[in-house]
Coordinates of C-alpha atoms and ligand atoms in Angstrom, one line a residue:
X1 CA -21.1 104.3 58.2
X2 CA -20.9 106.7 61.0
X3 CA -20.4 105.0 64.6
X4 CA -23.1 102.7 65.6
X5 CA -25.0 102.9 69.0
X6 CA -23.8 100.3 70.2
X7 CA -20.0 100.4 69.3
X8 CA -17.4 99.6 72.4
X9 CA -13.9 98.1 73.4
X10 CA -12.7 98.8 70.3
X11 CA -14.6 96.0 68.3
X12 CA -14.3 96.9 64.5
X13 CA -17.5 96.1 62.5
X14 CA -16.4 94.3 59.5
X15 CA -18.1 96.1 56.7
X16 CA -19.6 92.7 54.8
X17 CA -21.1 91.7 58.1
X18 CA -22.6 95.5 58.5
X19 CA -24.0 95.7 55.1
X20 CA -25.5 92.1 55.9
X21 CA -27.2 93.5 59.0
X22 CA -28.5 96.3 58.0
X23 CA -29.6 95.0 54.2
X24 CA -32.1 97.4 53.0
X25 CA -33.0 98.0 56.8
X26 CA -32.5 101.7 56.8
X27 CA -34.1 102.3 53.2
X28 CA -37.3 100.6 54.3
X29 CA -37.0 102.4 57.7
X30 CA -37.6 106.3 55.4
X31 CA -41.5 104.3 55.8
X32 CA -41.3 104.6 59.6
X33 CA -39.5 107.3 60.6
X34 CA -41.9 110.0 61.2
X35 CA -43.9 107.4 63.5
X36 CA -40.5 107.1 65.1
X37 CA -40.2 110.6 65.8
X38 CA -43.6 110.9 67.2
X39 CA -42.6 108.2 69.8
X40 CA -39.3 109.6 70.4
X41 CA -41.1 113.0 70.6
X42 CA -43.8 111.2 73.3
X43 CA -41.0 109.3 75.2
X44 CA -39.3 113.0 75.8
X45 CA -42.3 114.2 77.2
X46 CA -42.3 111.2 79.3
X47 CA -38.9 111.5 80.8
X48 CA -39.6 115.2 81.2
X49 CA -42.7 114.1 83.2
X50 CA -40.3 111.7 85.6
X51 CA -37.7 114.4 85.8
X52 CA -35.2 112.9 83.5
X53 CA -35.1 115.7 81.3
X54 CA -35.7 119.2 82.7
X55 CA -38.2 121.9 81.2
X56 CA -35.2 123.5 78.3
X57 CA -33.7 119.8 78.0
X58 CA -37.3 118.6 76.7
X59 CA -38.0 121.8 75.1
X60 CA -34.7 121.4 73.4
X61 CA -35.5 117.7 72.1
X62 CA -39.2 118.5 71.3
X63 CA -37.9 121.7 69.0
X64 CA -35.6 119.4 67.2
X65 CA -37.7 116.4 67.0
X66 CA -39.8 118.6 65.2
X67 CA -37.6 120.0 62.9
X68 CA -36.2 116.8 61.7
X69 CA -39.5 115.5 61.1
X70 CA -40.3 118.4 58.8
X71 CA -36.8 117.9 57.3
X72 CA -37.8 114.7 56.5
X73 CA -40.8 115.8 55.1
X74 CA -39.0 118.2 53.3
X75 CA -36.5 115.9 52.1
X76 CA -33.3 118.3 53.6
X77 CA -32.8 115.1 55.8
X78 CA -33.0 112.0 54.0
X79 CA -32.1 108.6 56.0
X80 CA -29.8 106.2 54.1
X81 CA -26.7 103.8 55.0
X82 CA -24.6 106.2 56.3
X83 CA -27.2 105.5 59.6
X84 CA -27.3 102.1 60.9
X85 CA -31.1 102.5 61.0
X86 CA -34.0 105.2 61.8
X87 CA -33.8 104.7 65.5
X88 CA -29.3 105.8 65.5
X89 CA -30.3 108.7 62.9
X90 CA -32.7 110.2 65.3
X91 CA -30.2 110.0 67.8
X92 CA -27.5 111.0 66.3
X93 CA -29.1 114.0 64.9
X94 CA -30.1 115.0 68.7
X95 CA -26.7 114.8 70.0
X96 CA -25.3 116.4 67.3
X97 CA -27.6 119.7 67.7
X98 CA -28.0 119.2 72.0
X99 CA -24.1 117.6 72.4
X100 CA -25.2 116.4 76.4
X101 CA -29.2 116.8 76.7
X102 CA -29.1 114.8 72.9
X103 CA -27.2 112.1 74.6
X104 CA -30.3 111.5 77.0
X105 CA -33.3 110.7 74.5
X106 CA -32.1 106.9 74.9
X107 CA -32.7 106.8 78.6
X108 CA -35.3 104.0 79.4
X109 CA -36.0 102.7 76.5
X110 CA -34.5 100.2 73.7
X111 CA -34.5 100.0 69.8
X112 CA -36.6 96.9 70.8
X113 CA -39.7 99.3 71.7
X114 CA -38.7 101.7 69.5
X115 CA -39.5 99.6 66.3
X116 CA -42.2 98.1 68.0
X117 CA -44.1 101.0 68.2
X118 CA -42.8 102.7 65.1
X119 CA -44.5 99.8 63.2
X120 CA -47.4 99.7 65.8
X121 CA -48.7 103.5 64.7
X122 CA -47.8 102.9 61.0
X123 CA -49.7 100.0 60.5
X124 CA -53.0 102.0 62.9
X125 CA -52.6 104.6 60.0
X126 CA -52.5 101.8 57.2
X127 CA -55.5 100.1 58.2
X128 CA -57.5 103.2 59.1
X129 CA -56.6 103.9 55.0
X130 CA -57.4 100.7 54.1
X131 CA -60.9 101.2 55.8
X132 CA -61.6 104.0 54.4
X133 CA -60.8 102.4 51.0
X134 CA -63.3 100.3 51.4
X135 CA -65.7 102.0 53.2
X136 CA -65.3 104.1 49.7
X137 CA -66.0 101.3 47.5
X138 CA -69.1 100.5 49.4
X139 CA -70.7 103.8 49.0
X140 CA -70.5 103.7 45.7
X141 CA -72.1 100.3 45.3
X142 CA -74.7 101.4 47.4
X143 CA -75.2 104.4 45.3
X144 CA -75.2 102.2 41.7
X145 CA -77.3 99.4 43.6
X146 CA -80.2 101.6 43.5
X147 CA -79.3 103.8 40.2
X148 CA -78.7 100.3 38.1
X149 CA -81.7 98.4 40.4
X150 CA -83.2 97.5 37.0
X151 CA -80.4 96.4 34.9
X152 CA -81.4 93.0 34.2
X153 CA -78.0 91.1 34.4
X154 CA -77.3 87.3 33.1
X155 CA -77.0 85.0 36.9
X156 CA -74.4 82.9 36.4
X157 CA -73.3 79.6 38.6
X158 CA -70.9 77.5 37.4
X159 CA -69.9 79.8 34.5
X160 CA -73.4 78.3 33.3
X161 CA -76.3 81.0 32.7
X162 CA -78.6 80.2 35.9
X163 CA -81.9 82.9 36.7
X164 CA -81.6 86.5 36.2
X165 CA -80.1 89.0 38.0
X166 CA -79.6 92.8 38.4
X167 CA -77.7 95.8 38.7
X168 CA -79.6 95.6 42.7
X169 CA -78.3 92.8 43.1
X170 CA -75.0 92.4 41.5
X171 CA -74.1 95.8 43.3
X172 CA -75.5 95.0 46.5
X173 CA -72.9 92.0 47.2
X174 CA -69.6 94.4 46.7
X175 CA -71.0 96.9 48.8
X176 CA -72.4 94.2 51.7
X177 CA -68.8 92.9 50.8
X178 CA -67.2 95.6 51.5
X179 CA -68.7 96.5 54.6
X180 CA -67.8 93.3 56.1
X181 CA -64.3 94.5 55.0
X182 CA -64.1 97.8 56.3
X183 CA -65.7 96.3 59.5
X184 CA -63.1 93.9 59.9
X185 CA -60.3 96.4 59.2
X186 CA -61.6 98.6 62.1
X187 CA -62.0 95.5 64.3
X188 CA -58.5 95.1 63.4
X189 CA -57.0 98.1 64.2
X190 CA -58.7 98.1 67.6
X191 CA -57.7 94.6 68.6
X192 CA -53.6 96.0 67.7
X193 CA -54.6 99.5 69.7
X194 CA -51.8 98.9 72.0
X195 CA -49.0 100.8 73.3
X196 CA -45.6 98.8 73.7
X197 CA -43.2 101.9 74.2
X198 CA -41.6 101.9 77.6
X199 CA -41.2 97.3 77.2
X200 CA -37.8 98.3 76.3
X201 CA -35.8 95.4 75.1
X202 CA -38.1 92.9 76.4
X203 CA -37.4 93.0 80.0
X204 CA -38.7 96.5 81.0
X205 CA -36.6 99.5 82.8
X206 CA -35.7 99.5 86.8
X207 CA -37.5 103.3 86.3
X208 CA -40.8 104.2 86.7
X209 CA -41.6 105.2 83.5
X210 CA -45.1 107.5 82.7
X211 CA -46.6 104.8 80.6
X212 CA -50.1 106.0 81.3
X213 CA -48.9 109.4 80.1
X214 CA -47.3 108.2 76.7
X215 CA -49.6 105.8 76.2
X216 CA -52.5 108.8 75.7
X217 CA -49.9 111.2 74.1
X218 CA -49.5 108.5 71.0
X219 CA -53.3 108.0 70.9
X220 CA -53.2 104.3 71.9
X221 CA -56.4 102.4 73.2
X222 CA -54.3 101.1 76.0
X223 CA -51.0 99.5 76.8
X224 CA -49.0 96.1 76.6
X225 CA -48.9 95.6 80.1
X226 CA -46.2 92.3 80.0
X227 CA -42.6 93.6 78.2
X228 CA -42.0 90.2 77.3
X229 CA -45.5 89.9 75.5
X230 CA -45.0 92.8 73.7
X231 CA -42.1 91.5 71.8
X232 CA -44.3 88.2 71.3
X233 CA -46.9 90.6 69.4
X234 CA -44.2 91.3 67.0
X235 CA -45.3 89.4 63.9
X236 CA -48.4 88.0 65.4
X237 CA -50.0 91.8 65.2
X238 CA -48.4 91.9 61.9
X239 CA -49.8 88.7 60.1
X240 CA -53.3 89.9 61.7
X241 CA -53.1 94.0 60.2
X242 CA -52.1 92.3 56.5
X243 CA -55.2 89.4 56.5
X244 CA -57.5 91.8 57.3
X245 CA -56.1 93.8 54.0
X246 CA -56.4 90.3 52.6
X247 CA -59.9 90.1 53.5
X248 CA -60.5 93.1 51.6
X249 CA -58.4 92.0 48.6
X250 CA -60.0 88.5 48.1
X251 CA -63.5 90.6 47.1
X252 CA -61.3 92.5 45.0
X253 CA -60.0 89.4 42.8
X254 CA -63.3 88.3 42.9
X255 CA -64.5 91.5 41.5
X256 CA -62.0 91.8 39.0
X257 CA -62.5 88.5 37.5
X258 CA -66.2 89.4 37.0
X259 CA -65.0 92.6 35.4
X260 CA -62.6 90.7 33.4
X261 CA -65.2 88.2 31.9
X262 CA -67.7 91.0 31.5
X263 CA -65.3 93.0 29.4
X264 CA -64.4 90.1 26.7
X265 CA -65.9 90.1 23.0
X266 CA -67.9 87.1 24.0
X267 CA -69.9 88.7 27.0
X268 CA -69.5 92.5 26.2
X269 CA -71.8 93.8 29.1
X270 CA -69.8 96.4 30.5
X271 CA -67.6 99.4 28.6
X272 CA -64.4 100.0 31.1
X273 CA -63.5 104.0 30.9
X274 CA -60.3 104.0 28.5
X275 CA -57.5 105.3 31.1
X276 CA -58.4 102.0 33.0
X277 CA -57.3 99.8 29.8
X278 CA -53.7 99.7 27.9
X279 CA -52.9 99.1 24.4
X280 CA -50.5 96.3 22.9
X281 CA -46.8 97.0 21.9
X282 CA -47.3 95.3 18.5
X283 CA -51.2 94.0 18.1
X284 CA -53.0 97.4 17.2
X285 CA -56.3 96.6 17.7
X286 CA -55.5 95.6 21.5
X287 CA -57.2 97.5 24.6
X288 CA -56.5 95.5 27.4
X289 CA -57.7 95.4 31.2
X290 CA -54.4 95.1 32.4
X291 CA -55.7 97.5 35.8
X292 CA -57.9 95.2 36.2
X293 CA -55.6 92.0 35.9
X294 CA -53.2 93.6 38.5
X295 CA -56.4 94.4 41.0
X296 CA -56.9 90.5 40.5
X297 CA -53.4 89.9 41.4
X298 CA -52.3 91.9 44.7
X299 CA -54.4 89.3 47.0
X300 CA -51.4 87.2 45.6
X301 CA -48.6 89.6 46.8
X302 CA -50.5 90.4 50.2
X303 CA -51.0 86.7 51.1
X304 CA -47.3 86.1 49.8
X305 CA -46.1 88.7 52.7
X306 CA -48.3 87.6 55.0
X307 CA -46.5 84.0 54.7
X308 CA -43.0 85.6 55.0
X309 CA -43.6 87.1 58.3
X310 CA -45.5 83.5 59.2
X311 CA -42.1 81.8 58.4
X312 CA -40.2 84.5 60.2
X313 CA -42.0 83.6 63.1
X314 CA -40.4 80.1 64.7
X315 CA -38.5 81.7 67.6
X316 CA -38.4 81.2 71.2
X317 CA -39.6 84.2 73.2
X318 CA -37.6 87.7 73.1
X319 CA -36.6 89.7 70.4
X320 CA -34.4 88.4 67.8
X321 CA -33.2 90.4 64.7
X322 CA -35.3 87.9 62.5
X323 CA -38.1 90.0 63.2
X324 CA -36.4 92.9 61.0
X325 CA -37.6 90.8 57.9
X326 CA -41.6 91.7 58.7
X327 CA -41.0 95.2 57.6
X328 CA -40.8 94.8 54.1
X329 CA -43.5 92.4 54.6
X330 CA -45.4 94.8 55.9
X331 CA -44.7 97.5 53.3
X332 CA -44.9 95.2 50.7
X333 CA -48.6 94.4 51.6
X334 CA -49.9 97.7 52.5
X335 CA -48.5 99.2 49.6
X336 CA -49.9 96.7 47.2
X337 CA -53.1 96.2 48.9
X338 CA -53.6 100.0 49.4
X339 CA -52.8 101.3 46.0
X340 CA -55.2 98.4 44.7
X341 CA -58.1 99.4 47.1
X342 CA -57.7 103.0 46.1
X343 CA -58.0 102.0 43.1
X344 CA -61.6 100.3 43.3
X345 CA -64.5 103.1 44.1
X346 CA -63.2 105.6 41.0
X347 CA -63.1 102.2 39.2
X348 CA -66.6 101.2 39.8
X349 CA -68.2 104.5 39.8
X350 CA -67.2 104.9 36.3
X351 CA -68.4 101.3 34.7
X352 CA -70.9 101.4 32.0
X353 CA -73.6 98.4 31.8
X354 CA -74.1 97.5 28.0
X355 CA -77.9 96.6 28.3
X356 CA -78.1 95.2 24.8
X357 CA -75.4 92.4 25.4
X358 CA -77.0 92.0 28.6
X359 CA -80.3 91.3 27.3
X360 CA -79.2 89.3 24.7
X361 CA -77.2 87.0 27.3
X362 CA -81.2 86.3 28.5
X363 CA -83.2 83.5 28.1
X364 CA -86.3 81.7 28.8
X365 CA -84.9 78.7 30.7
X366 CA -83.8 81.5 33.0
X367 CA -87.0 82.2 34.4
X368 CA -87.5 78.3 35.1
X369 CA -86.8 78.2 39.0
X370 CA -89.2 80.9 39.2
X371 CA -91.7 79.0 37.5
X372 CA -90.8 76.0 40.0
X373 CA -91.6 78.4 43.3
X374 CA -94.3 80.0 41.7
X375 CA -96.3 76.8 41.3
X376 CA -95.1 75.3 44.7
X377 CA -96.9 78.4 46.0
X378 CA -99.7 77.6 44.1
X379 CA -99.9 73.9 45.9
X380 CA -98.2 71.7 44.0
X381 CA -95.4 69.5 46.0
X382 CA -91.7 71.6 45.2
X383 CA -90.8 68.2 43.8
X384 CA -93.5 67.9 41.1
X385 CA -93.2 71.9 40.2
X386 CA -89.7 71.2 39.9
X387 CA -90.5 68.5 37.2
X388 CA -92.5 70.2 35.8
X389 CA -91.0 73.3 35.7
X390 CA -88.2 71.4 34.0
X391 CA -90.1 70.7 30.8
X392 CA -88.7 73.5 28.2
X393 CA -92.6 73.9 26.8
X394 CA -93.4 75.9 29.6
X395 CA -90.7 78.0 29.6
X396 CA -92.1 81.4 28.4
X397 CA -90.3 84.2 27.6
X398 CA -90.7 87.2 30.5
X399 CA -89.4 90.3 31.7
X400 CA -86.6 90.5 33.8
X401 CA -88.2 93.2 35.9
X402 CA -91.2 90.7 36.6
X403 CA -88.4 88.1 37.7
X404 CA -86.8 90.7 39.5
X405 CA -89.3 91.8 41.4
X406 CA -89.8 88.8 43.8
X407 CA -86.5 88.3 44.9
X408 CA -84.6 91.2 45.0
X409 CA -84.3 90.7 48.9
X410 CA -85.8 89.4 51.8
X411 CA -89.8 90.2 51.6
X412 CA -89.3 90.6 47.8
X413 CA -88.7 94.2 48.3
X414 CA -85.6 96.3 47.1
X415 CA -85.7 99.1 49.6
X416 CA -84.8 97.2 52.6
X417 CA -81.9 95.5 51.4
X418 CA -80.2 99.0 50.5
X419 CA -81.3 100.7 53.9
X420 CA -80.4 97.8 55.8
X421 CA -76.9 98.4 53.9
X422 CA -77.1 102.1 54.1
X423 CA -77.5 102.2 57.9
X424 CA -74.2 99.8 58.4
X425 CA -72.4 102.4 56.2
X426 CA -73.5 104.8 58.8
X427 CA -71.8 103.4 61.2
X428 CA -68.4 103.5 59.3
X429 CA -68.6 106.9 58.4
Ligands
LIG501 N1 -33.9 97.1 62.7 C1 -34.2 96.4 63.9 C2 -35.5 95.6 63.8 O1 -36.2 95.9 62.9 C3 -34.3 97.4 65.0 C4 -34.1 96.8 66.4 C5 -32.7 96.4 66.6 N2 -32.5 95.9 67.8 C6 -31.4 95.1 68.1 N3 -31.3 94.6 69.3 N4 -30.5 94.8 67.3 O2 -35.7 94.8 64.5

């Protein structure tokens, strides 16, 4: 371990208690460190702008800044335990190119904001992915919703067969679903906007900082105005970014169990492509939906992380080194969550319907609330129709599209329901 920050009077760091601080700290950190240069990178600008550093010092940092963030990139700098964390590697590396102007990058501000922010801009970028996941899946249910609109697709509640449905339909809720989700991403990511570099440990700096000026440099909405709040937001902002991911995912296991019913021997109605199924190590007649199982399964892993940072998060105000364990919460999540959303649009876009085992999943009772409605419309008392529509002898066998037709969306017409779906897309776009 090289010498640590905050090493003085000669205390010796045991190295069990060091390894137990920094666990996998500075591993998970190689997820943040490029946001961490980009702060470091706006605070330097900052100080430059309060005199701190002079034009070279600043130029000096900025040059290097850069540098190591393409040697990360590059991987001829790679952060591991021989660095107490991200925040000492970047600092170290300064002083050990700039000797004196290195040794200044620290002025005003506190691994306390630094992480803060670090995690701040990472997670912006993770739900602005996320988003566009979904905003992805969307467009492609929009675009089968109208391709499939006459698929005529067995309506199930209770597991029980109930009135017919279609490909309009069926479509229509994942990409209405998935709107909502995108939607609520965005919403997200603008209700965390917020800058907290320049809090410092909690308590702010007796310095007046250009918070304004980094604030705009990093692209935030605005800034956290209280220091002490900004450390409070910690978690909170965490357990908000991963349940709007959660959101997305709980459409996903929804979707996937569909998928997973509709891909069985006994229902058969849609053909997965073959590089979204695996094979058995011993049963040789075994393709299996395991993609899809695992789609089912990351709501589990997401909701399980954001539970760890909600345990994490009975502490009295200020920061506390407890708060390191939301990181690989927060990696945990976004990872699983992301990969899985990816995963979805290239997924859907490829499904094939297998009308013949739909249509033979059809039956006459099917059609029986529509008989019901149609002969309330015709007078009768709902009640009576009901009663009457009950009676199997009147059950007659009909088209799906005529079934269809009536209540494929409000008005009984399909068009507006995709348009009114298409123009929310818009908006995302
Ligand atoms: N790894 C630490 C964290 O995630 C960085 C902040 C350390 N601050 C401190 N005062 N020890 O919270």
């Amino acid at each position: 371990m090289s010498t640590l920050l905050w090493q003085k009077d000669g205390v010796v760091v045991d190295a069990a208690i060091q390894a137990f601080l920094a666990g996998d700290d500075v591993i998970l950190d190689r997820e943040f460190i490029r946001y961490d240069i980009t702060a470091s990178r706006a605070h330097a600008s900052g100080l430059h702008k309060i005199g701190v550093l002079d034009a070279d010092e600043w130029a000096a940092i900025d040059r290097e800044l850069q540098q190591l963030d393409q040697d990360v990139v590059s991987g001829a700098f790679v952060l591991d335990a021989h660095y107490e964390d991200m925040h000492s590697a970047i600092e170290a590396r300064l002083i050990d190119r700039l000797a004196e102007t290195g040794k200044k990058i620290h002025t005003g501000r506190s691994r306390n904001d630094q992480v803060l922010v670090a995690t701040r801009l990472w997670l912006k970028a993770q739900l602005l992915a996320c988003q566009q996941h979904c905003t992805a899946i969307a467009q492609v249910a929009l675009a089968r919703a109208a391709q499939d609109r006459d698929v005529a697709i067995p309506g199930y509640t209770h597991l029980q067969r109930a009135m017919v449905s279609s490909g309009l339909m069926w479509w229509s809720a994942w990409a209405e679903a998935f709107i909502d989700n995108a939607e609520r991403l965005r919403a997200t990511a603008a209700w965390l906007d917020s800058n907290p570099l320049g809090t410092a440990a909690g308590y702010g700096v007796n310095m007046a900082l250009d918070r304004a000026h980094v604030t705009e440099a990093l692209g935030f909405a605005r800034m956290q105005v209280s220091p002490i709040y900004a450390q409070l937001s910690r978690g909170k902002f965490e357990i908000a970014a991963i349940e709007a991911v959660c959101s997305a995912l709980l459409d996903v296991r929804r979707l996937a169990w569909d998928l997973s019913l509709f891909t069985t021997a006994e229902f058969g109605f849609v053909k997965l492509p073959a590089h979204y199924t695996t094979g058995s190590s011993l049963m040789p007649n075994k393709r299996n939906p395991d993609v899809i199982e695992l789609l089912r399964a990351a709501y589990a892993r997401c909701a399980a992380s954001r539970t760890e940072i909600e345990q994490l998060m009975s502490l009295p105000s200020g920061y506390h080194r407890d708060l390191q364990f939301s990181k690989p919460a927060i990696v945990n999540a976004f990872k699983q969550g992301g990969m899985a959303l990816a995963l979805v649009s290239p997924l859907l876009d490829a499904l094939v319907w297998v009308p013949e085992k739909l249509n033979a999943s059809l039956d006459a009772s099917m059609h029986a609330t529509d008989l019901a409605l149609e002969l309330a419309q015709s007078g009768m008392p709902f009640r009576d129709a009901y009663q009457a529509a009950a009676n199997p002898e009147r059950w007659e066998t009909r088209s799906a599209e005529s079934s269809l037709q009536a209540r494929v969306s409000p008005g009984g017409h399909a068009m507006p329901m995709l348009e009114i779906l298409a123009a929310r897309l818009q908006t995302l776009i």
